[in-house]
Amino acid sequence: MKFLISTLCLAVGSLHGQNSLPSWNDTAPKKVIVAFVERVTKEGSPDFVPPEERIATFDNDGTLWVEQPNYTQVTFAIDRVVALAPQHPEWREVEPFKSILAHDREAMLRFSIQDFEKVVAVTHSGMSIQQFQEIVKKWLAEAKHPRFKRPYTECVYQPMLELMQYLRTNKFKTYIVTGGGQEFVRAFAQQTYGVPPEEVVGSMGKVKYEYDKEGNPELIKLPEVLLIDDKTGKPEGINMVIGRRPQGAFGNSTGDQQMLEYTGAGNGARLMMLVHHDDAKREYAYGAESKIGTFSDALMAEAKKKGWIVISMKDDWKTIFPPAVTNE
Amino acid sequence: MKFLISTLCLAVGSLHGQNSLPSWNDTAPKKVIVAFVERVTKEGSPDFVPPEERIATFDNDGTLWVEQPNYTQVTFAIDRVVALAPQHPEWREVEPFKSILAHDREAMLRFSIQDFEKVVAVTHSGMSIQQFQEIVKKWLAEAKHPRFKRPYTECVYQPMLELMQYLRTNKFKTYIVTGGGQEFVRAFAQQTYGVPPEEVVGSMGKVKYEYDKEGNPELIKLPEVLLIDDKTGKPEGINMVIGRRPQGAFGNSTGDQQMLEYTGAGNGARLMMLVHHDDAKREYAYGAESKIGTFSDALMAEAKKKGWIVISMKDDWKTIFPPAVTNE
């Protein structure tokens, strides 16, 4: 029955666009999205894209879920250092672990790339991918966002969930292209966003093929980096995993600029959008001055110049988060 | 109408298995394939795999197309050296180019990894991915296999084309996981195998995000290697691009052993097969002694021990190649 219904929906193209985006106000961004989908899905249209070639790419932090007051994966890594500390008494005297264990937020804000690399090395390597993802799932099931008091996987943007679903209904593949770790995001992307592991592109570490005690092969995470999927790394990651230029790209910060630029350089109809966090009341308001999710003035100027759509969370979104599913 | 038909086919599971593999003899391999597909596609079966999780991976050289007397991509690289030589008069005095330009086959057989790296550097980098793929397509349109006198993209195994199509009809994604270059194989995989770019995993080189003279962004191929997608690199590449363990894996040489092993280590029904080149009359006969596509005695012993199916080209395949499409 579900099959028949989706057949009927396809037969009428993207007719359900208006109804598919209930959390979007009837402002410019929603209209642009629906017009774009109609152009690329209408057979005979000069912008028609065959269903199997329809690709949309979404940044994760700040585009699909909350990234303030800290990237969720950084919070995860810090929590892991605390959890692992009893097995590492030496950490009490060694930075950056000493500051983490002392909950010295000021010191953590001054952490260098090298400090973060040390934290990632002890929390994100030395185990199999399967073991790592079980750790992530367990953490996500228990951890709560400090302000919203909900699991991080519920601190996702309802309008973006609707947009992804709307695009999938119109035969787009909706890839996540994140600066976050590929294995970290794969641990929850299917359940949270409906995005399967093969459609998650992220920062990648090297892995080593080994055998466990029973002789079963497994992939062990190593501390070496293979790809930082941010800035120019985003088109590179898109090429590695997808091998096609997207028709649509969605981001929120300077780390997404090259992905949008690369998407926009293709022929035919293209849709590039940036979520602007201007809603301190319902979420956060930040931009050029923020260290996390920087939306620089240069990016805003570029968006204006190139016709990229800037989404105002305040004005364009009716709701921010999905209805609570927990009993609180 | 096509849509309706495929709906009906799905409703009856893999009923068309017998009819879908006309180039396979009614020997063990065909029976094993059909039985496997029936087990994983039958709802309620303990081995049922949801359609969206069905993954099969195929090696390319020697599994989907001919790899003798030389890997096609090596032949391509040599032809490119010859084509580029007029712009590089210095190559006449410098190895490995000197031997290539002198058509010294004996010397070429002794080339070291370093020699090949030099050849790959000058033939596979310094241009955009798009430019590279245009060069590959042009070459494939003109080059012919020395023995079969047909384009390389016609020197593909008809039974394997039918197997891929049969699996896709049963909702499998059919990935190519090749030691060959990812961009090289993507240049013809859709047209030749029905495999889109995002389902090609191959050896990967670094790329650089740059701007052309008109200011358009492009990805430039660099000579540095990111992944050698062979042996342990195959499970690593599968994890990078797919992020799931396949249910079925198909190869023909020692380079595929870890991919089959990794596939077989999963729960539920699994299908691991190796094409054995034992048909000198219709194709080639080679195995443990061959430098190209080595099928070692150890691999044969491993296949027997683990129940991997060895396909005899001679006994199990009615035909080797598709009917000629060229007018010769």
XYZ file of C-alpha atoms in Angstrom:
656
model
C 0.000 0.000 0.000
C 2.813 2.330 0.948
C 4.342 1.419 -2.400
C 1.204 2.381 -4.311
C 0.957 5.682 -2.516
C 4.525 6.630 -3.318
C 3.866 5.687 -6.945
C 0.970 8.091 -7.041
C 3.034 10.839 -5.447
C 5.718 10.381 -8.056
C 3.168 10.509 -10.824
C 2.233 14.024 -9.836
C 5.817 15.225 -9.469
C 6.495 17.520 -6.532
C 2.875 18.603 -6.086
C 3.069 17.912 -2.377
C 5.841 20.472 -1.885
C 3.663 22.955 -0.032
C 2.344 20.277 2.299
C 5.745 18.671 2.754
C 7.306 21.631 4.510
C 4.837 22.451 7.318
C 7.482 23.919 9.628
C 8.574 26.480 7.048
C 6.894 29.866 6.894
C 5.625 30.954 3.497
C 8.636 33.188 3.014
C 11.193 33.229 0.199
C 13.281 30.138 1.151
C 10.315 27.739 1.073
C 9.168 29.147 -2.276
C 12.674 28.817 -3.712
C 12.956 25.197 -2.524
C 9.635 24.178 -4.048
C 10.353 25.993 -7.326
C 13.785 24.321 -7.554
C 12.366 20.842 -6.980
C 9.662 21.436 -9.568
C 12.226 22.545 -12.146
C 14.519 19.544 -11.757
C 11.775 16.908 -11.457
C 9.497 18.028 -14.310
C 10.097 15.845 -17.339
C 10.708 17.924 -20.428
C 11.895 20.880 -18.358
C 15.291 22.192 -19.550
C 16.504 21.697 -15.960
C 15.190 18.132 -15.625
C 17.607 15.830 -13.803
C 17.080 12.055 -14.080
C 16.070 10.627 -10.677
C 19.247 8.553 -10.321
C 21.403 11.688 -10.681
C 19.627 13.795 -8.049
C 22.034 14.579 -5.219
C 21.672 16.993 -2.314
C 24.379 17.463 0.320
C 23.857 18.682 3.878
C 26.372 19.874 6.403
C 25.529 18.502 9.869
C 26.732 20.760 12.727
C 24.603 23.915 12.743
C 22.744 22.857 9.589
C 20.919 19.733 10.759
C 21.535 19.836 14.506
C 22.598 22.281 17.214
C 26.318 23.100 17.386
C 26.273 25.518 20.350
C 27.608 25.900 22.997
C 30.025 23.305 21.595
C 30.206 20.809 18.737
C 28.460 17.663 19.986
C 31.398 15.478 19.000
C 33.756 17.626 21.108
C 31.419 17.224 24.088
C 31.431 13.483 23.406
C 35.252 13.428 23.328
C 35.488 15.372 26.599
C 32.994 13.035 28.270
C 35.033 10.079 27.004
C 38.233 11.502 28.512
C 36.425 11.773 31.854
C 35.068 8.220 31.512
C 38.481 6.798 30.608
C 40.440 8.795 33.210
C 40.380 6.106 35.961
C 42.402 3.870 33.616
C 44.873 6.718 32.971
C 46.029 8.211 36.299
C 48.884 9.912 34.407
C 46.351 12.220 32.672
C 45.913 14.259 35.857
C 49.351 15.752 35.279
C 49.394 15.968 31.486
C 47.724 18.523 29.242
C 45.284 18.685 27.610
C 43.771 15.969 29.811
C 44.554 17.804 33.047
C 42.390 20.791 32.051
C 39.552 18.545 30.878
C 39.537 16.581 34.109
C 39.620 19.837 36.096
C 36.587 21.046 34.061
C 38.638 24.128 33.233
C 36.445 25.572 30.497
C 38.670 28.622 30.020
C 41.701 26.433 29.333
C 39.694 24.210 26.994
C 38.678 27.236 24.934
C 42.378 27.897 24.345
C 43.115 24.326 23.186
C 45.247 24.136 20.070
C 44.734 21.791 17.131
C 47.474 19.620 18.660
C 45.552 19.438 21.943
C 42.427 18.318 20.092
C 44.456 15.769 18.152
C 45.615 14.254 21.447
C 42.035 14.074 22.690
C 40.795 12.547 19.440
C 43.649 10.020 19.455
C 42.699 8.584 22.857
C 38.930 8.742 22.343
C 38.526 7.948 18.649
C 41.100 5.240 17.934
C 42.358 1.914 19.214
C 39.017 0.169 18.875
C 37.077 -1.385 16.020
C 34.630 0.772 14.098
C 31.795 -1.335 15.467
C 32.995 -0.845 19.052
C 33.395 2.897 18.481
C 29.874 3.218 17.127
C 28.469 1.310 20.089
C 30.236 3.770 22.419
C 28.757 6.692 20.447
C 25.248 5.203 20.503
C 25.411 4.574 24.229
C 26.608 8.124 24.857
C 23.911 9.638 22.626
C 21.261 7.613 24.457
C 22.303 9.144 27.780
C 23.792 12.601 27.149
C 21.573 15.686 27.120
C 22.030 19.122 25.645
C 22.893 21.525 28.505
C 20.251 24.107 27.560
C 17.483 22.149 25.852
C 17.719 19.172 28.255
C 16.984 16.782 25.413
C 19.144 14.117 23.769
C 21.391 15.627 21.097
C 19.602 13.566 18.441
C 16.433 15.510 19.302
C 18.219 18.847 19.012
C 17.782 18.616 15.254
C 16.005 21.123 13.077
C 12.493 20.025 12.194
C 12.370 22.185 9.015
C 15.563 20.525 7.758
C 14.187 17.036 8.480
C 11.155 17.976 6.393
C 13.378 19.349 3.628
C 15.435 16.136 3.487
C 12.283 14.021 3.385
C 10.741 16.252 0.711
C 13.857 15.890 -1.431
C 13.917 12.106 -0.924
C 10.237 11.903 -1.912
C 11.374 13.613 -5.096
C 14.038 10.954 -5.620
C 17.023 12.922 -4.358
C 19.688 11.145 -2.397
C 20.286 13.290 0.685
C 23.936 12.996 1.667
C 25.412 14.373 4.851
C 28.779 16.053 4.188
C 30.164 16.922 7.590
C 33.397 18.143 9.125
C 32.519 15.741 11.941
C 33.814 12.201 12.014
C 32.280 9.897 9.404
C 31.943 6.995 11.865
C 30.548 9.271 14.577
C 27.763 10.584 12.334
C 27.042 7.161 10.808
C 26.246 5.929 14.328
C 23.003 7.966 14.400
C 22.340 9.283 10.861
C 19.941 6.513 9.817
C 17.748 6.751 12.886
C 17.913 10.524 13.258
C 17.867 11.715 9.657
C 16.903 8.670 7.588
C 20.379 8.820 5.995
C 22.084 5.416 5.552
C 25.831 4.918 6.245
C 26.733 4.991 2.535
C 25.323 8.521 2.302
C 27.436 9.949 5.114
C 30.634 11.732 4.056
C 32.730 12.989 6.937
C 36.231 13.531 8.187
C 37.960 10.193 7.887
C 40.706 8.499 9.856
C 42.860 5.643 8.714
C 41.809 2.143 9.685
C 43.768 -1.087 9.949
C 42.481 -4.500 8.950
C 43.189 -6.914 11.818
C 41.905 -10.086 13.436
C 40.370 -10.372 16.887
C 41.112 -13.206 19.338
C 38.631 -15.494 17.582
C 40.304 -14.788 14.257
C 37.468 -12.610 12.948
C 38.532 -9.681 10.775
C 37.786 -6.188 12.014
C 38.688 -2.628 11.108
C 40.615 -0.855 13.862
C 40.528 2.942 14.010
C 43.979 4.551 13.888
C 44.825 8.088 15.037
C 46.003 9.220 11.574
C 43.775 11.525 9.562
C 42.847 10.693 5.964
C 40.513 13.567 5.144
C 39.367 16.690 6.979
C 35.962 17.078 5.382
C 35.709 20.821 5.824
C 36.210 23.820 3.519
C 38.010 22.531 0.369
C 37.816 19.058 1.944
C 34.058 19.032 1.329
C 34.220 18.947 -2.489
C 37.089 16.474 -2.105
C 34.997 14.222 0.154
C 32.020 14.554 -2.197
C 34.219 13.373 -5.036
C 35.644 10.469 -3.050
C 32.320 9.062 -1.939
C 29.768 10.349 -4.463
C 31.710 11.149 -7.614
C 29.038 13.562 -8.831
C 28.390 17.253 -8.371
C 25.283 17.865 -6.211
C 22.339 19.899 -7.505
C 21.626 21.210 -4.017
C 23.890 22.013 -1.053
C 22.972 23.194 2.423
C 25.295 24.598 5.052
C 25.616 27.279 7.697
C 29.224 28.381 8.016
C 32.474 29.244 6.282
C 33.333 25.530 6.326
C 30.535 25.021 3.799
C 31.519 27.759 1.362
C 33.462 25.538 -1.063
C 30.719 22.904 -1.070
C 28.155 25.507 -2.101
C 30.545 27.058 -4.612
C 31.301 23.639 -6.156
C 27.590 22.825 -6.318
C 26.752 26.182 -7.880
C 29.396 25.826 -10.595
C 27.403 23.072 -12.298
C 24.998 23.579 -15.179
C 21.220 23.746 -14.879
C 19.158 24.514 -11.803
C 21.112 24.564 -8.541
C 20.036 25.358 -5.004
C 22.493 26.663 -2.429
C 21.258 27.596 1.043
C 22.811 28.734 4.314
C 21.096 28.466 7.681
C 21.650 31.699 9.602
C 21.457 31.389 13.371
C 19.642 34.606 14.280
C 17.211 33.258 16.847
C 18.644 33.644 20.356
C 15.218 33.053 21.868
C 14.430 29.680 20.327
C 18.006 28.539 19.564
C 21.129 30.728 19.313
C 22.199 33.892 17.554
C 25.753 33.882 16.237
C 27.690 34.629 13.090
C 30.944 36.329 12.183
C 32.173 36.563 15.764
C 31.591 32.938 16.726
C 34.458 30.466 16.900
C 31.979 27.633 16.366
C 29.998 27.746 13.131
C 31.503 31.018 11.935
C 29.279 32.805 9.406
C 31.756 35.446 8.300
C 30.890 38.745 6.676
C 32.795 37.497 3.632
C 30.490 34.475 3.430
C 27.431 36.714 3.670
C 28.830 38.902 0.880
C 29.531 35.807 -1.219
C 25.990 34.515 -0.637
C 24.540 37.825 -1.813
C 26.813 37.967 -4.843
C 26.044 34.403 -5.930
C 22.363 34.313 -5.063
C 22.720 31.738 -2.308
C 19.635 31.749 -0.097
C 20.208 32.715 3.525
C 17.625 31.079 5.792
C 16.668 33.136 8.830
C 15.799 30.702 11.603
C 13.814 33.491 13.218
C 11.746 34.512 10.221
C 11.632 31.433 7.994
C 11.065 28.596 10.462
C 7.774 28.111 12.312
C 9.301 25.603 14.688
C 12.919 24.727 15.412
C 12.875 21.266 17.005
C 10.683 18.213 16.546
C 8.054 17.475 19.193
C 9.603 15.822 22.262
C 9.496 12.039 22.121
C 10.801 11.481 25.640
C 8.593 11.426 28.725
C 9.723 14.455 30.658
C 4.799 0.200 -17.208
C 8.361 -0.742 -16.371
C 7.536 0.364 -12.860
C 4.519 -1.955 -12.656
C 6.520 -4.888 -13.934
C 9.275 -4.421 -11.393
C 6.616 -4.190 -8.683
C 5.228 -7.538 -9.771
C 8.701 -9.073 -9.841
C 9.356 -7.890 -6.308
C 6.059 -9.337 -5.159
C 7.210 -12.805 -6.147
C 10.703 -12.433 -4.698
C 13.518 -13.779 -6.818
C 11.335 -16.108 -8.923
C 13.049 -14.970 -12.093
C 16.435 -16.191 -10.911
C 16.640 -19.094 -13.298
C 15.688 -16.915 -16.256
C 17.935 -14.051 -15.170
C 21.169 -15.963 -15.620
C 20.937 -17.380 -19.159
C 24.712 -17.416 -19.712
C 25.305 -19.608 -16.661
C 25.251 -23.384 -16.979
C 23.012 -25.257 -14.545
C 26.012 -26.156 -12.404
C 26.622 -25.474 -8.708
C 27.520 -21.741 -8.852
C 24.213 -20.745 -10.493
C 22.237 -22.826 -7.998
C 24.133 -21.294 -5.083
C 23.515 -17.756 -6.364
C 19.774 -18.305 -6.788
C 19.454 -20.034 -3.399
C 21.352 -17.178 -1.713
C 19.168 -14.501 -3.276
C 16.018 -16.382 -2.304
C 17.190 -16.657 1.316
C 17.993 -12.967 1.763
C 14.953 -11.631 -0.126
C 12.227 -13.852 1.342
C 10.339 -11.971 4.031
C 10.128 -13.969 7.213
C 13.242 -15.958 6.333
C 15.821 -15.926 9.175
C 18.318 -14.625 6.605
C 16.053 -11.867 5.275
C 17.914 -8.607 4.627
C 15.883 -5.406 4.214
C 16.221 -4.114 0.620
C 18.041 -0.934 1.667
C 20.771 -2.989 3.356
C 21.508 -5.321 0.445
C 25.079 -4.780 -0.739
C 27.158 -6.817 -3.174
C 30.733 -5.892 -4.075
C 32.560 -6.820 -7.276
C 36.220 -6.661 -8.096
C 36.742 -5.363 -11.651
C 39.967 -6.644 -13.301
C 39.539 -10.361 -14.000
C 36.123 -10.464 -12.313
C 34.062 -8.197 -14.559
C 36.427 -7.653 -17.481
C 39.550 -9.164 -19.033
C 42.845 -8.425 -17.278
C 45.205 -10.322 -19.612
C 47.685 -9.880 -21.189
C 47.865 -6.713 -19.071
C 45.639 -4.660 -16.772
C 43.651 -2.356 -19.044
C 44.593 0.691 -16.999
C 48.303 -0.124 -17.417
C 47.792 -0.348 -21.184
C 46.019 3.009 -20.998
C 48.928 4.539 -19.068
C 51.466 3.221 -21.574
C 49.427 4.558 -24.496
C 49.239 7.912 -22.725
C 53.031 8.034 -22.308
C 53.372 7.431 -26.049
C 50.746 10.103 -26.793
C 52.416 12.651 -24.511
C 56.003 11.869 -25.589
C 56.273 14.590 -28.283
C 55.838 17.187 -25.498
C 58.548 15.456 -23.432
C 61.660 14.894 -25.575
C 63.623 14.240 -22.371
C 61.688 10.965 -21.840
C 63.736 9.271 -24.596
C 66.705 9.180 -22.250
C 64.946 8.585 -18.911
C 63.539 5.353 -17.516
C 60.895 4.099 -17.274
C 59.729 6.228 -20.222
C 62.645 5.196 -22.432
C 61.635 1.513 -22.314
C 57.980 2.329 -22.938
C 58.796 4.486 -25.962
C 61.104 1.741 -27.290
C 58.212 -0.763 -26.885
C 60.624 -2.869 -24.843
C 58.130 -5.348 -23.393
C 60.829 -7.309 -21.527
C 61.985 -4.193 -19.699
C 58.405 -3.190 -18.916
C 57.769 -6.567 -17.287
C 60.631 -5.799 -14.905
C 59.243 -2.363 -13.914
C 59.324 -1.680 -10.196
C 56.542 -0.067 -8.171
C 58.574 3.150 -8.384
C 58.625 2.915 -12.177
C 54.845 2.523 -12.249
C 54.464 5.438 -9.837
C 56.386 7.631 -12.274
C 54.149 6.535 -15.131
C 50.984 7.093 -13.093
C 52.226 10.519 -11.965
C 52.595 11.831 -15.529
C 49.456 10.153 -16.926
C 47.009 10.331 -14.011
C 47.591 13.723 -12.431
C 47.924 17.397 -13.275
C 44.450 17.665 -14.796
C 40.936 18.003 -13.444
C 38.925 14.862 -12.753
C 36.571 15.821 -15.560
C 39.464 16.243 -18.014
C 40.963 12.923 -16.919
C 37.692 11.095 -17.446
C 37.310 12.611 -20.898
C 40.784 11.299 -21.784
C 39.803 7.840 -20.486
C 36.522 7.826 -22.416
C 38.238 8.871 -25.620
C 40.873 6.157 -25.203
C 38.263 3.477 -24.439
C 36.307 4.471 -27.534
C 39.369 3.862 -29.726
C 41.552 1.203 -28.095
C 41.001 -2.477 -28.824
C 42.004 -5.591 -26.949
C 45.014 -7.152 -28.749
C 43.511 -10.631 -28.934
C 39.748 -10.124 -29.055
C 39.936 -7.051 -31.314
C 37.050 -5.469 -29.488
C 36.874 -2.362 -27.287
C 37.889 -3.143 -23.704
C 34.385 -2.252 -22.516
C 33.116 -5.174 -24.615
C 35.667 -7.568 -23.128
C 33.396 -7.925 -20.115
C 31.921 -11.150 -18.822
C 28.318 -11.623 -19.886
C 27.522 -13.989 -16.980
C 28.732 -11.364 -14.491
C 26.655 -8.643 -16.184
C 23.632 -10.916 -15.754
C 24.543 -11.583 -12.123
C 24.814 -7.860 -11.353
C 21.483 -7.182 -13.037
C 19.854 -10.113 -11.234
C 21.081 -8.776 -7.886
C 19.897 -5.258 -8.710
C 16.470 -6.623 -9.681
C 16.460 -8.086 -6.194
C 17.226 -4.657 -4.715
C 20.951 -5.150 -4.143
C 23.290 -2.261 -4.712
C 26.103 -3.642 -6.850
C 29.296 -1.829 -5.939
C 32.564 -2.162 -7.815
C 35.518 -2.450 -5.405
C 38.596 -2.323 -7.579
C 42.347 -2.014 -7.200
C 42.100 0.127 -10.323
C 41.757 3.896 -10.124
C 38.398 5.106 -8.873
C 38.206 7.885 -11.471
C 39.329 5.562 -14.252
C 36.572 3.021 -13.543
C 33.933 5.696 -12.958
C 34.560 6.881 -16.521
C 32.854 3.763 -17.954
C 31.111 1.908 -15.084
C 27.663 3.379 -15.650
C 27.562 2.651 -19.362
C 29.338 -0.706 -19.188
C 28.008 -2.207 -15.964
C 25.056 -0.027 -14.969
C 27.025 1.039 -11.890
C 26.809 4.766 -11.034
C 29.849 6.777 -9.837
C 28.781 6.668 -6.179
C 28.944 2.872 -6.290
C 32.530 2.694 -7.532
C 35.198 2.213 -4.847
C 38.733 2.193 -6.184
C 42.280 3.219 -5.491
C 42.177 6.910 -4.736
C 44.598 9.736 -5.277
C 44.594 13.080 -3.540
C 42.875 15.950 -5.273
C 43.257 19.695 -4.911
C 40.423 22.203 -5.033
C 41.425 24.984 -7.430
C 39.991 27.569 -9.806
C 40.356 27.584 -13.568
C 41.045 30.723 -15.650
C 37.348 31.629 -15.602
C 37.283 31.305 -11.812
C 35.307 28.057 -11.834
C 36.197 25.581 -9.112
C 37.619 22.241 -10.160
C 39.272 19.233 -8.541
C 42.815 18.660 -9.785
C 44.312 15.182 -9.562
C 47.582 15.059 -7.591
C 50.191 12.290 -7.792
C 49.853 11.353 -4.095
C 48.035 8.147 -3.221
C 45.238 8.169 -0.628
C 44.140 4.516 -0.750
C 45.369 1.427 -2.568
C 42.086 -0.437 -2.810
C 43.593 -3.921 -2.917
C 44.015 -6.710 -0.357
C 43.376 -5.175 3.130
C 42.640 -1.902 1.298
C 39.395 -3.414 -0.018
C 37.618 -3.699 3.356
C 39.078 -0.265 4.151
C 37.672 1.216 0.931
C 34.326 -0.507 1.540
C 34.183 1.121 4.949
C 35.126 4.559 3.613
C 32.530 4.652 0.864
C 29.804 2.209 1.925
C 30.121 1.885 5.703
C 28.359 -1.487 5.713
C 29.531 -5.068 5.396
C 28.409 -6.604 2.085
C 26.286 -9.767 1.963
C 27.950 -10.863 -1.259
C 31.473 -10.406 -2.638
C 32.926 -11.457 -5.974
C 36.580 -11.541 -6.947
C 39.170 -13.585 -8.791
C 42.579 -13.137 -7.181
C 44.600 -12.828 -3.991
C 43.847 -9.102 -4.021
C 40.224 -10.007 -3.243
C 40.866 -12.390 -0.354
C 40.308 -9.869 2.455
C 37.138 -8.520 0.826
C 35.665 -12.024 0.749
C 36.896 -12.768 4.250
C 35.395 -9.527 5.607
C 32.107 -10.264 3.836
C 32.010 -13.833 5.125
C 32.607 -12.743 8.732
C 29.134 -11.197 8.929
C 26.049 -12.937 10.300
C 23.317 -14.533 8.217
C 23.526 -15.698 4.617
C 26.653 -14.617 2.757
C 27.865 -15.367 -0.739
C 31.560 -15.334 -1.629
C 32.654 -16.299 -5.142
C 35.913 -16.359 -7.081
C 36.124 -16.435 -10.855
C 38.770 -18.958 -11.893
C 40.358 -18.345 -15.282
C 40.642 -21.906 -16.622
C 39.470 -21.345 -20.177
C 42.453 -20.759 -22.457
C 40.310 -21.395 -25.511
C 37.621 -18.800 -24.947
C 39.585 -16.444 -22.651
C 42.761 -17.232 -20.652
C 43.970 -19.911 -18.245
C 46.087 -18.631 -15.380
C 46.338 -18.893 -11.633
C 49.100 -19.277 -9.073
C 51.914 -18.612 -11.557
C 50.482 -15.427 -13.060
C 51.833 -12.023 -12.069
C 48.540 -10.477 -13.128
C 45.457 -11.710 -11.294
C 47.327 -14.218 -9.156
C 45.038 -16.992 -7.878
C 47.478 -18.563 -5.415
C 47.310 -22.101 -4.075
C 46.800 -20.543 -0.643
C 43.720 -18.698 -1.934
C 42.339 -21.922 -3.400
C 42.910 -23.678 -0.067
C 41.212 -20.804 1.765
C 38.242 -20.947 -0.611
C 37.814 -24.676 0.033
C 38.173 -24.240 3.788
C 35.643 -21.406 3.976
C 33.165 -22.679 1.404
C 33.770 -19.866 -1.064
C 32.460 -20.848 -4.501
C 35.076 -21.103 -7.238
C 33.532 -20.377 -10.631
C 35.070 -22.310 -13.502
C 34.811 -20.149 -16.598
C 35.152 -23.305 -18.676
C 32.458 -25.355 -16.983
C 30.075 -22.831 -15.456
C 29.736 -20.209 -18.157
C 27.895 -20.845 -21.438
C 29.271 -17.699 -22.987
C 32.091 -15.390 -21.962
C 31.473 -12.087 -23.734
C 28.345 -10.199 -24.757
C 27.321 -10.299 -28.405
C 29.412 -7.867 -30.477
C 27.806 -4.467 -30.849
C 30.336 -3.122 -33.337
C 30.127 -3.681 -37.082
C 33.104 -5.868 -37.788
